Amino acid sequence: MKTVTVDVPEKLYMQAVLIAKEGWFRDENEIISEAIRRFVDTHKPEIIEKQIMEDVHWGLHGKD
């Protein structure tokens, strides 16, 4: 494991603490790790490129 220090808005941190207290996650650290994992999973270069190409296609042709 790697320890990372981050600054987050107080309100966001308190929401994470509340979610953990409700039992959805072990603690706020687990929530932050899950958030980073989801971000990384959805921002892989091939996914981003596909989304850009879809936007370009839509922009050129105007069809959904």
Tab-separated table of N, CA, C and O in Angstrom:
chain	number	residue	atom	x	y	z
A	1	MET	N	0.828	-1.184	0.000
A	1	MET	CA	0.000	0.000	0.000
A	1	MET	C	0.870	1.244	0.000
A	1	MET	O	1.941	1.252	0.590
A	2	LYS	N	0.371	2.258	-0.626
A	2	LYS	CA	1.043	3.547	-0.677
A	2	LYS	C	0.185	4.555	0.087
A	2	LYS	O	-1.029	4.619	-0.110
A	3	THR	N	0.796	5.328	0.954
A	3	THR	CA	0.081	6.366	1.692
A	3	THR	C	0.139	7.656	0.894
A	3	THR	O	1.211	8.069	0.436
A	4	VAL	N	-1.020	8.290	0.734
A	4	VAL	CA	-1.124	9.530	-0.016
A	4	VAL	C	-1.835	10.557	0.864
A	4	VAL	O	-2.853	10.245	1.480
A	5	THR	N	-1.319	11.747	0.893
A	5	THR	CA	-1.956	12.826	1.636
A	5	THR	C	-2.643	13.748	0.644
A	5	THR	O	-2.022	14.209	-0.321
A	6	VAL	N	-3.934	14.001	0.857
A	6	VAL	CA	-4.686	14.867	-0.046
A	6	VAL	C	-5.485	15.883	0.762
A	6	VAL	O	-5.846	15.637	1.910
A	7	ASP	N	-5.749	17.010	0.137
A	7	ASP	CA	-6.638	18.010	0.711
A	7	ASP	C	-7.982	17.882	0.011
A	7	ASP	O	-8.048	17.892	-1.227
A	8	VAL	N	-9.037	17.725	0.794
A	8	VAL	CA	-10.384	17.654	0.235
A	8	VAL	C	-11.262	18.649	0.991
A	8	VAL	O	-11.001	18.954	2.156
A	9	PRO	N	-12.304	19.128	0.339
A	9	PRO	CA	-13.212	20.032	1.037
A	9	PRO	C	-13.802	19.351	2.284
A	9	PRO	O	-14.105	18.150	2.262
A	10	GLU	N	-13.934	20.109	3.347
A	10	GLU	CA	-14.447	19.574	4.617
A	10	GLU	C	-15.786	18.855	4.430
A	10	GLU	O	-15.992	17.772	4.954
A	11	LYS	N	-16.691	19.466	3.669
A	11	LYS	CA	-18.023	18.875	3.468
A	11	LYS	C	-17.923	17.506	2.790
A	11	LYS	O	-18.612	16.567	3.176
A	12	LEU	N	-17.058	17.398	1.800
A	12	LEU	CA	-16.877	16.131	1.093
A	12	LEU	C	-16.317	15.070	2.035
A	12	LEU	O	-16.774	13.923	2.047
A	13	TYR	N	-15.341	15.459	2.839
A	13	TYR	CA	-14.758	14.522	3.799
A	13	TYR	C	-15.812	14.053	4.805
A	13	TYR	O	-15.901	12.861	5.101
A	14	MET	N	-16.621	14.977	5.292
A	14	MET	CA	-17.649	14.610	6.266
A	14	MET	C	-18.679	13.669	5.646
A	14	MET	O	-19.196	12.770	6.314
A	15	GLN	N	-18.979	13.851	4.373
A	15	GLN	CA	-19.893	12.932	3.689
A	15	GLN	C	-19.288	11.533	3.625
A	15	GLN	O	-19.993	10.540	3.810
A	16	ALA	N	-17.981	11.453	3.361
A	16	ALA	CA	-17.300	10.155	3.320
A	16	ALA	C	-17.331	9.494	4.692
A	16	ALA	O	-17.584	8.290	4.805
A	17	VAL	N	-17.094	10.274	5.739
A	17	VAL	CA	-17.140	9.737	7.100
A	17	VAL	C	-18.535	9.208	7.408
A	17	VAL	O	-18.691	8.108	7.959
A	18	LEU	N	-19.566	9.941	7.029
A	18	LEU	CA	-20.943	9.516	7.277
A	18	LEU	C	-21.260	8.210	6.542
A	18	LEU	O	-21.849	7.291	7.117
A	19	ILE	N	-20.839	8.110	5.296
A	19	ILE	CA	-21.068	6.882	4.521
A	19	ILE	C	-20.383	5.698	5.196
A	19	ILE	O	-20.962	4.606	5.296
A	20	ALA	N	-19.182	5.907	5.678
A	20	ALA	CA	-18.459	4.835	6.386
A	20	ALA	C	-19.184	4.465	7.677
A	20	ALA	O	-19.342	3.278	7.990
A	21	LYS	N	-19.643	5.456	8.415
A	21	LYS	CA	-20.356	5.183	9.672
A	21	LYS	C	-21.656	4.420	9.434
A	21	LYS	O	-22.093	3.652	10.281
A	22	GLU	N	-22.266	4.647	8.265
A	22	GLU	CA	-23.495	3.927	7.912
A	22	GLU	C	-23.211	2.482	7.522
A	22	GLU	O	-24.120	1.704	7.302
A	23	GLY	N	-21.930	2.139	7.403
A	23	GLY	CA	-21.554	0.754	7.148
A	23	GLY	C	-21.326	0.379	5.692
A	23	GLY	O	-21.122	-0.786	5.384
A	24	TRP	N	-21.357	1.361	4.802
A	24	TRP	CA	-21.168	1.053	3.390
A	24	TRP	C	-19.714	0.742	3.072
A	24	TRP	O	-19.424	0.011	2.129
A	25	PHE	N	-18.804	1.320	3.851
A	25	PHE	CA	-17.373	1.082	3.696
A	25	PHE	C	-16.749	0.957	5.074
A	25	PHE	O	-17.315	1.419	6.063
A	26	ARG	N	-15.580	0.360	5.141
A	26	ARG	CA	-14.869	0.171	6.406
A	26	ARG	C	-14.532	1.513	7.045
A	26	ARG	O	-14.720	1.712	8.230
A	27	ASP	N	-14.025	2.453	6.224
A	27	ASP	CA	-13.677	3.785	6.700
A	27	ASP	C	-13.550	4.719	5.506
A	27	ASP	O	-13.698	4.305	4.360
A	28	GLU	N	-13.284	5.997	5.777
A	28	GLU	CA	-13.191	6.974	4.694
A	28	GLU	C	-12.011	6.693	3.768
A	28	GLU	O	-12.059	7.015	2.583
A	29	ASN	N	-10.964	6.065	4.263
A	29	ASN	CA	-9.830	5.707	3.409
A	29	ASN	C	-10.253	4.724	2.321
A	29	ASN	O	-9.811	4.822	1.170
A	30	GLU	N	-11.101	3.781	2.683
A	30	GLU	CA	-11.588	2.816	1.699
A	30	GLU	C	-12.454	3.509	0.641
A	30	GLU	O	-12.387	3.168	-0.549
A	31	ILE	N	-13.220	4.501	1.056
A	31	ILE	CA	-14.045	5.264	0.111
A	31	ILE	C	-13.148	5.999	-0.889
A	31	ILE	O	-13.398	5.979	-2.098
A	32	ILE	N	-12.113	6.642	-0.388
A	32	ILE	CA	-11.206	7.386	-1.254
A	32	ILE	C	-10.481	6.446	-2.218
A	32	ILE	O	-10.355	6.736	-3.410
A	33	SER	N	-10.055	5.289	-1.733
A	33	SER	CA	-9.405	4.303	-2.610
A	33	SER	C	-10.356	3.837	-3.701
A	33	SER	O	-9.969	3.715	-4.870
A	34	GLU	N	-11.613	3.593	-3.342
A	34	GLU	CA	-12.614	3.166	-4.321
A	34	GLU	C	-12.869	4.260	-5.343
A	34	GLU	O	-13.003	3.984	-6.541
A	35	ALA	N	-12.920	5.495	-4.897
A	35	ALA	CA	-13.138	6.614	-5.820
A	35	ALA	C	-12.000	6.720	-6.826
A	35	ALA	O	-12.227	6.922	-8.019
A	36	ILE	N	-10.767	6.588	-6.349
A	36	ILE	CA	-9.606	6.646	-7.249
A	36	ILE	C	-9.637	5.475	-8.222
A	36	ILE	O	-9.380	5.646	-9.422
A	37	ARG	N	-9.967	4.275	-7.732
A	37	ARG	CA	-10.035	3.104	-8.607
A	37	ARG	C	-11.057	3.323	-9.712
A	37	ARG	O	-10.799	3.067	-10.893
A	38	ARG	N	-12.247	3.821	-9.349
A	38	ARG	CA	-13.294	4.054	-10.352
A	38	ARG	C	-12.874	5.113	-11.358
A	38	ARG	O	-13.143	4.985	-12.556
A	39	PHE	N	-12.227	6.165	-10.885
A	39	PHE	CA	-11.755	7.214	-11.785
A	39	PHE	C	-10.756	6.648	-12.785
A	39	PHE	O	-10.866	6.877	-13.992
A	40	VAL	N	-9.789	5.903	-12.286
A	40	VAL	CA	-8.755	5.320	-13.152
A	40	VAL	C	-9.386	4.344	-14.151
A	40	VAL	O	-9.029	4.344	-15.338
A	41	ASP	N	-10.336	3.533	-13.696
A	41	ASP	CA	-10.993	2.579	-14.584
A	41	ASP	C	-11.745	3.260	-15.722
A	41	ASP	O	-11.854	2.720	-16.815
A	42	THR	N	-12.293	4.441	-15.454
A	42	THR	CA	-13.091	5.123	-16.477
A	42	THR	C	-12.303	6.158	-17.264
A	42	THR	O	-12.859	6.806	-18.145
A	43	HIS	N	-11.028	6.321	-16.965
A	43	HIS	CA	-10.223	7.313	-17.672
A	43	HIS	C	-8.991	6.701	-18.331
A	43	HIS	O	-7.957	7.339	-18.468
A	44	LYS	N	-9.135	5.461	-18.746
A	44	LYS	CA	-8.061	4.810	-19.481
A	44	LYS	C	-7.983	5.446	-20.868
A	44	LYS	O	-9.006	5.830	-21.442
A	45	PRO	N	-6.787	5.564	-21.414
A	45	PRO	CA	-6.624	6.245	-22.716
A	45	PRO	C	-7.556	5.730	-23.805
A	45	PRO	O	-8.125	6.522	-24.554
A	46	GLU	N	-7.750	4.426	-23.899
A	46	GLU	CA	-8.599	3.904	-24.979
A	46	GLU	C	-10.063	4.290	-24.794
A	46	GLU	O	-10.784	4.519	-25.755
A	47	ILE	N	-10.513	4.391	-23.551
A	47	ILE	CA	-11.893	4.811	-23.289
A	47	ILE	C	-12.062	6.284	-23.639
A	47	ILE	O	-13.027	6.680	-24.284
A	48	ILE	N	-11.103	7.094	-23.214
A	48	ILE	CA	-11.167	8.524	-23.499
A	48	ILE	C	-11.138	8.768	-25.008
A	48	ILE	O	-11.907	9.574	-25.534
A	49	GLU	N	-10.260	8.046	-25.717
A	49	GLU	CA	-10.181	8.212	-27.173
A	49	GLU	C	-11.509	7.845	-27.835
A	49	GLU	O	-11.982	8.546	-28.730
A	50	LYS	N	-12.123	6.758	-27.391
A	50	LYS	CA	-13.415	6.337	-27.952
A	50	LYS	C	-14.472	7.422	-27.716
A	50	LYS	O	-15.239	7.757	-28.611
A	51	GLN	N	-14.499	7.993	-26.517
A	51	GLN	CA	-15.469	9.028	-26.208
A	51	GLN	C	-15.234	10.274	-27.058
A	51	GLN	O	-16.193	10.889	-27.550
A	52	ILE	N	-13.978	10.619	-27.259
A	52	ILE	CA	-13.656	11.779	-28.097
A	52	ILE	C	-14.114	11.537	-29.533
A	52	ILE	O	-14.720	12.404	-30.164
A	53	MET	N	-13.839	10.346	-30.044
A	53	MET	CA	-14.244	10.025	-31.412
A	53	MET	C	-15.757	10.060	-31.575
A	53	MET	O	-16.273	10.526	-32.592
A	54	GLU	N	-16.482	9.579	-30.565
A	54	GLU	CA	-17.945	9.631	-30.609
A	54	GLU	C	-18.422	11.082	-30.616
A	54	GLU	O	-19.362	11.428	-31.340
A	55	ASP	N	-17.778	11.931	-29.833
A	55	ASP	CA	-18.134	13.349	-29.809
A	55	ASP	C	-17.855	14.008	-31.152
A	55	ASP	O	-18.658	14.811	-31.644
A	56	VAL	N	-16.713	13.687	-31.746
A	56	VAL	CA	-16.367	14.246	-33.051
A	56	VAL	C	-17.390	13.792	-34.089
A	56	VAL	O	-17.885	14.598	-34.883
A	57	HIS	N	-17.726	12.512	-34.082
A	57	HIS	CA	-18.716	11.983	-35.028
A	57	HIS	C	-20.051	12.706	-34.865
A	57	HIS	O	-20.670	13.121	-35.845
A	58	TRP	N	-20.469	12.861	-33.614
A	58	TRP	CA	-21.724	13.565	-33.355
A	58	TRP	C	-21.632	15.010	-33.842
A	58	TRP	O	-22.563	15.529	-34.453
A	59	GLY	N	-20.491	15.666	-33.578
A	59	GLY	CA	-20.313	17.041	-33.996
A	59	GLY	C	-20.344	17.210	-35.508
A	59	GLY	O	-20.854	18.206	-36.027
A	60	LEU	N	-19.803	16.245	-36.227
A	60	LEU	CA	-19.777	16.319	-37.677
A	60	LEU	C	-21.114	15.950	-38.310
A	60	LEU	O	-21.476	16.485	-39.350
A	61	HIS	N	-21.828	15.025	-37.689
A	61	HIS	CA	-23.033	14.489	-38.314
A	61	HIS	C	-24.307	14.867	-37.574
A	61	HIS	O	-25.398	14.684	-38.105
A	62	GLY	N	-24.186	15.308	-36.327
A	62	GLY	CA	-25.347	15.778	-35.574
A	62	GLY	C	-26.385	14.740	-35.243
A	62	GLY	O	-27.526	15.069	-34.986
A	63	LYS	N	-26.025	13.479	-35.281
A	63	LYS	CA	-26.996	12.415	-34.996
A	63	LYS	C	-26.618	11.727	-33.693
A	63	LYS	O	-25.459	11.563	-33.358
A	64	ASP	N	-27.634	11.308	-32.955
A	64	ASP	CA	-27.390	10.555	-31.708
A	64	ASP	C	-27.279	9.084	-31.985
A	64	ASP	O	-27.810	8.545	-32.876
